[in-house]
XYZ file of C-alpha atoms in Angstrom:
561
model
C 28.962 44.938 90.794
C 27.499 41.502 90.040
C 24.048 43.072 90.012
C 25.222 45.618 87.387
C 26.664 42.914 85.084
C 23.466 40.830 85.355
C 21.371 43.911 84.491
C 23.488 44.606 81.353
C 23.145 40.985 80.186
C 19.356 41.113 80.588
C 19.217 44.383 78.625
C 21.280 42.917 75.702
C 19.053 39.795 75.593
C 15.869 41.870 75.396
C 17.343 44.087 72.689
C 18.313 41.053 70.557
C 14.897 39.388 70.941
C 13.104 42.466 69.638
C 15.163 42.680 66.419
C 14.300 40.697 63.155
C 16.726 38.973 60.797
C 17.093 40.623 57.378
C 14.550 39.418 54.787
C 15.849 38.304 51.398
C 13.830 39.761 48.526
C 11.619 37.203 46.821
C 12.098 38.867 43.436
C 15.428 40.135 42.253
C 15.378 43.881 41.590
C 17.322 44.923 38.561
C 19.328 48.135 38.855
C 19.355 50.645 41.757
C 16.528 52.906 42.900
C 17.126 56.627 42.788
C 16.991 58.334 46.183
C 13.635 59.951 45.462
C 11.973 56.749 44.140
C 9.713 54.719 46.289
C 8.653 51.131 46.103
C 4.932 50.642 45.840
C 3.517 48.577 48.579
C 2.604 45.084 47.434
C -1.025 44.152 47.573
C -2.003 41.448 49.951
C -2.518 38.077 48.228
C -5.366 35.831 49.150
C -4.446 32.226 49.874
C -4.838 29.988 46.762
C -5.490 26.314 46.137
C -2.617 23.906 46.257
C -0.212 24.283 43.350
C -0.762 21.628 40.619
C 2.255 19.329 40.437
C 4.384 19.648 37.332
C 4.200 16.940 34.660
C 7.481 15.464 35.779
C 5.934 14.775 39.186
C 3.252 12.465 37.719
C 4.384 8.957 36.731
C 2.838 8.245 33.332
C 1.874 4.706 34.248
C -0.178 5.985 37.155
C -2.554 7.745 34.751
C -5.706 5.775 34.090
C -7.305 5.931 30.650
C -10.814 5.392 29.329
C -11.077 4.341 25.689
C -14.083 4.941 23.483
C -15.797 1.745 22.228
C -15.333 3.203 18.730
C -11.550 2.817 18.943
C -10.090 0.334 16.431
C -7.844 -2.412 17.756
C -4.716 -0.935 16.177
C -5.242 2.332 18.059
C -5.993 0.502 21.296
C -2.688 -1.330 20.917
C -0.871 2.014 20.936
C -2.159 2.893 24.429
C -2.207 -0.473 26.209
C 0.713 0.517 28.442
C -1.646 2.811 30.385
C -3.913 1.240 33.018
C -7.614 1.197 32.199
C -9.939 3.335 34.286
C -12.857 1.713 36.078
C -15.192 4.252 34.497
C -15.151 7.261 32.216
C -15.684 9.629 35.154
C -12.707 8.257 37.067
C -10.285 8.408 34.140
C -7.403 10.859 34.130
C -7.272 10.567 30.334
C -9.894 9.785 27.704
C -9.226 8.681 24.132
C -12.220 8.838 21.835
C -13.962 10.289 18.816
C -12.920 13.877 18.143
C -13.615 16.771 15.788
C -10.458 16.830 13.643
C -8.310 19.297 15.524
C -4.607 19.593 14.830
C -3.826 17.099 17.606
C -6.306 14.414 16.525
C -5.365 11.306 14.560
C -7.152 10.421 11.310
C -8.487 6.898 10.796
C -9.355 5.653 7.296
C -11.978 2.973 6.620
C -12.556 1.073 3.378
C -15.706 -0.050 1.633
C -14.920 -3.587 0.529
C -16.439 -6.623 -1.139
C -15.150 -10.119 -1.883
C -12.470 -10.005 -4.592
C -14.824 -11.804 -6.983
C -17.296 -8.909 -6.882
C -18.077 -7.083 -10.125
C -18.818 -3.861 -8.249
C -16.129 -1.218 -8.774
C -17.464 2.045 -7.396
C -20.256 3.541 -5.301
C -21.382 6.982 -4.208
C -21.700 8.016 -0.581
C -25.410 8.640 -1.173
C -25.873 5.042 -2.349
C -23.930 3.736 0.639
C -26.084 5.780 3.015
C -29.225 4.365 1.386
C -27.887 0.826 1.688
C -26.878 1.444 5.315
C -30.316 2.752 6.218
C -32.144 -0.007 4.333
C -33.568 2.344 1.717
C -32.418 0.300 -1.276
C -34.513 -2.559 -2.582
C -33.010 -4.945 -1.876
C -30.368 -3.531 0.439
C -27.124 -5.520 0.558
C -25.884 -7.060 3.763
C -23.126 -4.882 5.222
C -20.732 -6.555 7.659
C -18.541 -4.711 10.149
C -17.247 -4.965 13.690
C -18.820 -3.048 16.561
C -16.035 -0.460 16.864
C -16.385 0.423 13.175
C -20.143 0.812 13.613
C -19.635 3.284 16.460
C -17.010 5.216 14.498
C -19.087 5.573 11.315
C -22.585 5.909 12.755
C -22.226 9.708 13.121
C -21.548 9.836 9.369
C -23.987 7.243 8.024
C -26.845 7.530 10.494
C -28.800 4.819 12.275
C -28.248 1.430 10.582
C -31.006 -0.846 9.351
C -31.220 -4.568 10.083
C -29.115 -5.450 7.006
C -26.091 -3.960 8.796
C -24.662 -6.848 10.802
C -21.985 -6.794 13.492
C -19.452 -9.629 13.571
C -16.087 -10.234 15.228
C -13.328 -8.855 13.030
C -11.939 -12.285 12.166
C -15.299 -13.525 10.853
C -16.171 -10.689 8.479
C -14.214 -11.852 5.417
C -15.666 -15.364 5.455
C -19.192 -14.070 5.968
C -18.858 -11.671 3.040
C -17.595 -14.398 0.703
C -20.517 -16.611 1.769
C -23.161 -13.908 1.219
C -23.987 -12.953 -2.391
C -23.749 -9.212 -2.943
C -22.400 -8.514 0.542
C -20.356 -5.450 1.408
C -18.115 -4.719 4.369
C -16.710 -1.678 6.118
C -13.252 -2.342 7.526
C -10.421 -0.171 8.845
C -7.593 0.315 6.360
C -5.240 -1.843 8.424
C -7.604 -4.824 8.071
C -7.258 -4.949 4.282
C -5.852 -8.076 2.681
C -5.803 -9.321 -0.936
C -9.048 -11.321 -0.763
C -10.918 -8.043 -0.307
C -11.759 -5.834 -3.273
C -11.685 -2.177 -2.266
C -14.651 -0.283 -3.715
C -13.982 3.321 -4.702
C -16.313 5.752 -2.929
C -17.128 8.983 -4.739
C -14.163 8.239 -6.977
C -11.686 7.900 -4.088
C -9.935 4.676 -3.113
C -7.519 4.498 -0.152
C -5.351 1.905 -1.939
C -4.467 4.276 -4.766
C -1.594 6.734 -4.943
C -3.842 9.600 -5.985
C -6.079 9.176 -2.926
C -7.264 12.470 -1.416
C -8.322 11.993 2.202
C -9.985 15.413 2.286
C -12.429 14.266 -0.416
C -13.065 10.865 1.158
C -15.951 10.429 3.599
C -15.144 7.119 5.332
C -12.893 8.408 8.066
C -13.010 9.248 11.746
C -10.820 11.256 14.101
C -9.641 10.256 17.556
C -8.058 12.452 20.203
C -7.137 12.859 23.871
C -9.151 14.598 26.551
C -8.484 14.766 30.277
C -7.264 16.713 33.246
C -4.745 19.418 32.513
C -1.956 17.881 34.559
C -2.575 14.450 33.013
C -2.456 15.831 29.469
C 0.755 17.681 30.328
C 2.328 14.495 31.663
C 1.243 12.626 28.540
C 2.721 15.269 26.256
C 5.995 15.220 28.171
C 6.153 11.437 27.848
C 5.579 11.689 24.101
C 8.277 14.350 23.789
C 10.723 12.222 25.787
C 9.945 9.130 23.707
C 8.427 7.251 26.641
C 4.993 7.036 25.008
C 4.115 6.756 21.312
C 2.668 9.616 19.338
C -0.679 8.418 18.010
C -0.362 7.743 14.285
C -2.888 7.300 11.501
C -3.595 3.879 10.051
C -2.794 5.156 6.541
C 0.581 6.804 6.009
C 1.485 7.337 2.320
C 5.170 7.097 3.198
C 4.642 3.428 4.087
C 2.815 2.437 0.899
C 4.091 1.141 -2.434
C 1.955 0.683 -5.546
C 3.312 -1.760 -8.125
C 1.951 -2.179 -11.665
C 2.520 -5.547 -13.362
C 1.863 -5.975 -17.074
C 1.741 -8.678 -19.727
C 3.447 -9.043 -23.092
C 5.243 -6.106 -24.682
C 6.658 -6.734 -28.175
C 7.383 -3.573 -30.142
C 7.387 -5.289 -33.521
C 5.263 -5.915 -36.595
C 2.032 -3.880 -36.779
C 2.619 -2.264 -33.387
C 5.970 -0.920 -34.606
C 4.410 0.212 -37.890
C 1.844 2.252 -35.944
C 4.635 3.784 -33.868
C 6.427 4.819 -37.047
C 3.206 6.352 -38.376
C 1.789 7.993 -35.237
C 4.711 8.549 -32.915
C 6.796 6.584 -30.469
C 4.460 7.147 -27.517
C 1.212 6.449 -29.386
C 0.613 2.918 -27.986
C 0.668 4.068 -24.362
C -1.429 7.217 -24.556
C -4.721 5.793 -23.244
C -3.270 3.752 -20.340
C -0.326 6.002 -19.501
C -1.937 7.402 -16.345
C -2.363 3.894 -14.930
C 1.311 3.145 -15.496
C 2.983 6.378 -14.437
C 0.891 6.797 -11.278
C 2.422 3.677 -9.771
C 5.522 3.849 -7.615
C 7.007 0.948 -9.562
C 6.019 -0.035 -13.100
C 6.920 -3.456 -14.498
C 7.214 -4.110 -18.239
C 7.783 -7.591 -19.657
C 9.702 -6.711 -22.815
C 10.030 -9.827 -24.952
C 12.097 -8.393 -27.797
C 15.605 -6.957 -27.716
C 16.585 -3.627 -29.229
C 19.164 -3.591 -32.002
C 20.889 -0.683 -33.787
C 20.684 -2.686 -37.023
C 16.990 -3.573 -36.723
C 15.268 -2.999 -40.104
C 12.036 -1.125 -40.694
C 9.014 -3.040 -39.401
C 6.417 -4.755 -41.562
C 2.903 -5.831 -40.644
C 1.382 -9.216 -41.336
C 2.612 -11.465 -42.741
C 5.914 -10.728 -41.083
C 8.822 -12.789 -39.825
C 8.767 -14.360 -36.370
C 12.373 -13.335 -35.811
C 11.906 -10.116 -33.888
C 13.878 -6.996 -33.026
C 12.950 -3.444 -32.033
C 14.560 -0.211 -33.176
C 16.421 1.600 -30.365
C 14.177 4.666 -30.652
C 11.172 2.547 -29.650
C 12.423 2.611 -26.075
C 10.927 6.115 -25.894
C 7.562 4.421 -25.325
C 8.897 2.618 -22.252
C 10.387 5.884 -20.999
C 7.059 7.635 -21.453
C 5.022 5.129 -19.422
C 7.352 5.330 -16.423
C 9.117 1.992 -16.622
C 11.116 0.972 -13.546
C 11.536 -2.801 -13.850
C 12.135 -4.845 -17.006
C 11.314 -8.541 -17.076
C 13.293 -10.506 -19.675
C 11.786 -13.993 -19.569
C 10.508 -13.697 -23.165
C 11.116 -16.143 -25.986
C 12.495 -13.557 -28.436
C 15.271 -11.942 -26.411
C 18.080 -13.319 -28.586
C 16.248 -13.511 -31.927
C 18.582 -10.834 -33.307
C 21.639 -12.328 -31.658
C 23.234 -12.045 -28.264
C 24.746 -8.708 -29.193
C 21.208 -7.298 -29.314
C 20.550 -8.597 -25.804
C 23.783 -7.008 -24.533
C 22.877 -3.758 -26.280
C 19.440 -3.798 -24.623
C 20.838 -4.486 -21.164
C 23.070 -1.448 -21.581
C 20.064 0.707 -22.537
C 18.298 -0.393 -19.355
C 21.343 0.294 -17.195
C 21.727 3.770 -18.694
C 18.187 4.563 -17.549
C 18.641 3.129 -14.081
C 16.030 0.436 -14.685
C 16.199 -2.797 -12.783
C 16.030 -5.920 -14.936
C 15.864 -9.628 -14.241
C 15.517 -13.106 -15.811
C 18.231 -12.517 -18.443
C 21.881 -11.578 -18.257
C 25.438 -12.088 -19.377
C 25.514 -15.616 -17.953
C 23.229 -18.003 -16.109
C 24.254 -16.674 -12.705
C 23.209 -13.136 -13.557
C 20.142 -14.273 -15.481
C 18.558 -16.310 -12.726
C 19.328 -13.942 -9.840
C 16.550 -11.896 -8.301
C 16.490 -8.122 -8.380
C 15.614 -6.462 -5.076
C 14.062 -3.047 -4.522
C 13.212 -1.188 -1.318
C 10.599 1.558 -1.433
C 8.839 3.266 1.485
C 9.947 0.485 3.806
C 8.585 -2.227 1.515
C 11.133 -4.818 0.397
C 10.301 -6.356 -2.980
C 12.166 -9.059 -4.884
C 11.519 -10.038 -8.512
C 12.581 -13.393 -9.904
C 11.574 -15.110 -13.126
C 12.346 -17.827 -15.618
C 11.378 -19.392 -18.957
C 10.650 -23.139 -19.095
C 9.241 -23.034 -22.638
C 12.382 -22.261 -24.607
C 13.466 -22.690 -27.313
C 16.616 -24.057 -25.775
C 19.019 -21.765 -27.626
C 17.715 -18.697 -25.728
C 18.783 -19.993 -22.322
C 21.824 -18.574 -20.587
C 24.696 -20.864 -19.620
C 27.794 -20.441 -17.476
C 29.619 -19.013 -20.498
C 26.813 -17.572 -22.618
C 24.322 -14.757 -22.182
C 20.616 -15.388 -22.469
C 17.358 -15.953 -20.625
C 17.011 -17.817 -17.329
C 15.759 -21.374 -17.683
C 13.542 -22.633 -14.870
C 15.812 -24.435 -12.451
C 12.940 -25.039 -10.060
C 14.866 -26.367 -7.023
C 17.279 -23.420 -7.255
C 14.401 -20.938 -7.552
C 12.495 -22.445 -4.638
C 15.547 -22.190 -2.418
C 16.282 -18.625 -3.525
C 12.675 -17.596 -2.874
C 12.869 -19.117 0.602
C 16.074 -17.175 1.285
C 14.581 -13.899 0.104
C 11.458 -14.481 2.163
C 13.584 -15.154 5.243
C 15.337 -11.827 4.595
C 11.994 -10.034 4.744
C 11.324 -9.604 1.024
C 7.916 -9.795 -0.598
C 8.753 -12.030 -3.559
C 7.118 -11.633 -6.978
C 7.789 -14.662 -9.206
C 7.046 -14.453 -12.930
C 6.974 -16.986 -15.750
C 7.309 -17.038 -19.508
C 5.336 -20.250 -19.445
C 4.031 -22.530 -22.194
C 1.587 -20.569 -24.338
C -2.142 -21.379 -24.290
C -5.076 -19.593 -25.897
C -7.720 -20.168 -23.218
C -8.951 -18.644 -19.975
C -8.957 -21.749 -17.785
C -5.961 -23.341 -16.079
C -4.690 -26.895 -16.482
C -3.332 -29.023 -13.591
C 0.279 -28.873 -14.849
C 0.097 -25.061 -14.816
C -1.282 -25.084 -11.291
C 1.561 -27.372 -10.223
C 4.366 -25.092 -11.379
C 2.810 -21.755 -10.465
C 1.767 -22.988 -7.029
C 5.257 -24.318 -6.359
C 6.508 -20.730 -6.322
C 3.848 -19.792 -3.791
C 4.749 -22.835 -1.702
C 8.326 -21.535 -1.613
C 7.114 -18.169 -0.312
C 6.296 -15.932 -3.292
C 3.378 -13.653 -2.388
C 2.572 -12.982 -6.062
C 3.013 -15.370 -8.982
C 2.338 -13.865 -12.404
C 2.243 -15.342 -15.900
C 3.895 -12.982 -18.380
C 3.709 -15.385 -21.311
C 0.000 -15.213 -22.044
C -1.198 -13.453 -25.174
C -4.611 -14.730 -24.096
C -5.656 -13.573 -20.579
C -6.148 -16.313 -18.013
C -7.744 -17.056 -14.650
C -6.401 -16.271 -11.180
C -6.624 -17.716 -7.674
C -5.658 -17.329 -4.037
C -3.360 -20.064 -2.805
C -1.624 -20.461 0.570
C -1.857 -16.740 1.228
C -0.501 -15.838 -2.217
C -2.163 -14.367 -5.294
C -1.593 -16.230 -8.560
C -2.510 -14.748 -11.930
C -1.829 -17.347 -14.603
C -1.762 -14.927 -17.521
C -2.260 -11.191 -17.988
C -2.533 -11.091 -21.772
C -0.780 -8.568 -23.990
C 0.108 -4.979 -23.188
C 1.767 -3.574 -26.325
C 1.526 -6.225 -29.060
C -0.405 -6.362 -32.306
C -2.526 -9.476 -31.797
C -5.988 -8.565 -32.963
C -8.637 -10.733 -34.572
C -7.646 -11.670 -38.141
C -10.172 -13.820 -39.947
C -10.293 -16.432 -37.218
C -6.512 -16.923 -37.091
C -6.203 -15.117 -33.757
C -8.871 -15.321 -31.035
C -10.556 -12.024 -30.317
C -9.700 -12.530 -26.633
C -6.100 -11.497 -27.355
C -7.395 -7.928 -27.529
C -8.413 -8.161 -23.864
C -5.755 -7.227 -21.357
C -5.115 -7.282 -17.632
C -2.941 -4.734 -15.866
C -2.522 -5.718 -12.224
C -2.083 -3.072 -9.545
C -0.568 -4.440 -6.316
C -0.463 -2.462 -3.085
C 2.059 -3.047 -0.308
C 1.881 -1.400 3.101
C 4.257 -1.910 6.033
C 5.994 -4.584 3.955
C 2.789 -6.555 3.460
C 0.728 -7.188 0.327
C -2.662 -5.717 1.254
C -4.579 -5.280 -1.994
C -4.797 -6.169 -5.674
C -6.754 -4.121 -8.179
C -7.412 -5.678 -11.572
C -7.402 -3.093 -14.358
C -8.770 -4.093 -17.768
C -7.974 -2.766 -21.228
C -8.927 -3.415 -24.853
C -6.382 -3.338 -27.681
C -7.182 -1.086 -30.631
C -5.420 -0.218 -33.870
C -2.964 -3.121 -33.426
C -0.964 -1.078 -30.935
C -2.942 0.996 -28.486
C -4.751 -0.453 -25.435
C -7.488 1.671 -23.885
C -9.458 1.226 -20.655
C -12.457 -1.020 -21.184
C -15.918 0.447 -21.034
C -17.990 -0.542 -18.008
C -19.952 -3.037 -20.121
C -16.799 -4.552 -21.660
C -15.206 -4.889 -18.246
C -18.294 -6.511 -16.739
C -18.479 -9.103 -19.528
C -14.728 -9.788 -19.458
C -14.531 -10.302 -15.699
C -17.648 -12.474 -15.828
C -15.878 -14.712 -18.379
C -12.705 -14.925 -16.304
C -14.416 -15.461 -12.961
C -16.582 -18.208 -14.439
C -13.475 -20.379 -14.929
C -11.615 -19.184 -11.844
C -11.308 -21.633 -8.980
C -10.743 -19.136 -6.229
C -8.982 -21.677 -4.092
C -7.847 -20.325 -0.743
C -10.904 -18.270 0.157
C -12.642 -18.326 3.549
């Protein structure tokens, strides 16, 4: 009996060992097979290489990167969190010059010269000739080594006049070398450079078209598939920055500053004869193409202002309300009210004018319903740039000044202004300080003018501008600020009359300031000539050359390298 039981146990064990456990299907089968359907036999699969790990399995910081020597410093800073590869061959990722695919980043370079240069524009063909030493004589062209590598594919092999310097030495070298040029990345621009338009395109202008501009390069990623996937995942998750261009229009603000506007006398007569917008027709594009346009309007509007008369006319001024159509037409955004004639027609006219400005949504400063409003700055934020405008009138006459109980123009309480400028600067504002200063019919600057204008820069103003000058004046760089002591007229009738008025009052400056990432990076000096007692027009090339030569001859540039 025991032998029978043992035999049965052995038989069950052998039967169990020969059977297989059920196999779970590797792919779910949808639905049910009909009885007469068969499943095709699967083909045998050859063994493959090891499966590539997914991006989440690769720590981003373990990826080594090789960077092209052509990379600008600003782009290098965006990728410094990744360890550098010992060589290009060993790198998991490579960042270098590319061919402008959808994933590449565009880098803009500027052709520049010292601000005192009289050169305004150049063609690409002329730049190529200068680069290759084909001009006689060819100017010295300064640049850093990375810029050379980035632009060499465009410009060809450089001649010996192309000189490589460390980035922080280029500006000083250019100022020390007559006729020198420089090629710098857009992010290296600062106000002591003058940006030269190339083939009619300038990267500091609002109408800049990158597609028509040659001085640019593209940079992009290359690397192993799994490394690129890990990089993309890190960008998507916000763990690594998306590479961004050095010129983003949404971070730029262009400000136009102008000189004297007084819609009276012969200017007003011409408006009556030829239309309200006649004075601005020839310079309108300059004014409306800015993001912010400043007008220093010296004369208040009044509903009881009489018809204008030309010379000889009274020096008690007012403007008809309909004349504001001119300011509408040129794109006014900011009204400066430091002028001497703001209450000529009474304080009711000033109040009436302030209401006209408010109705249009214009910011105004340097006059108000009392001294507290008059002296306060107006602040504007545009494209991430924080601008503050503050101004005053030290020249009087005394009756125009606002008091605690009376409307009027802001007198220059210098200690108060210095402290307010310091506060605004501490709050991150780029401060523009303007004056209706003591009038002078000359180009050069006296020590007492330097003292007061520079005091605003010492307090922190990045731009100090003289709005009083009927006669254009010199400019300078001082403690990192740009000071223009007088812009001349914009819309005012001062033309040569038998020696009574200097012919220079026809010559006008319109200053174009460029801010980027809340930093003043460039100033472009536009020049105009007054005609027909009302209408400024852009100067001819010869007029501009002679005018700037006159101004620069008496300009002490000051804070230059």
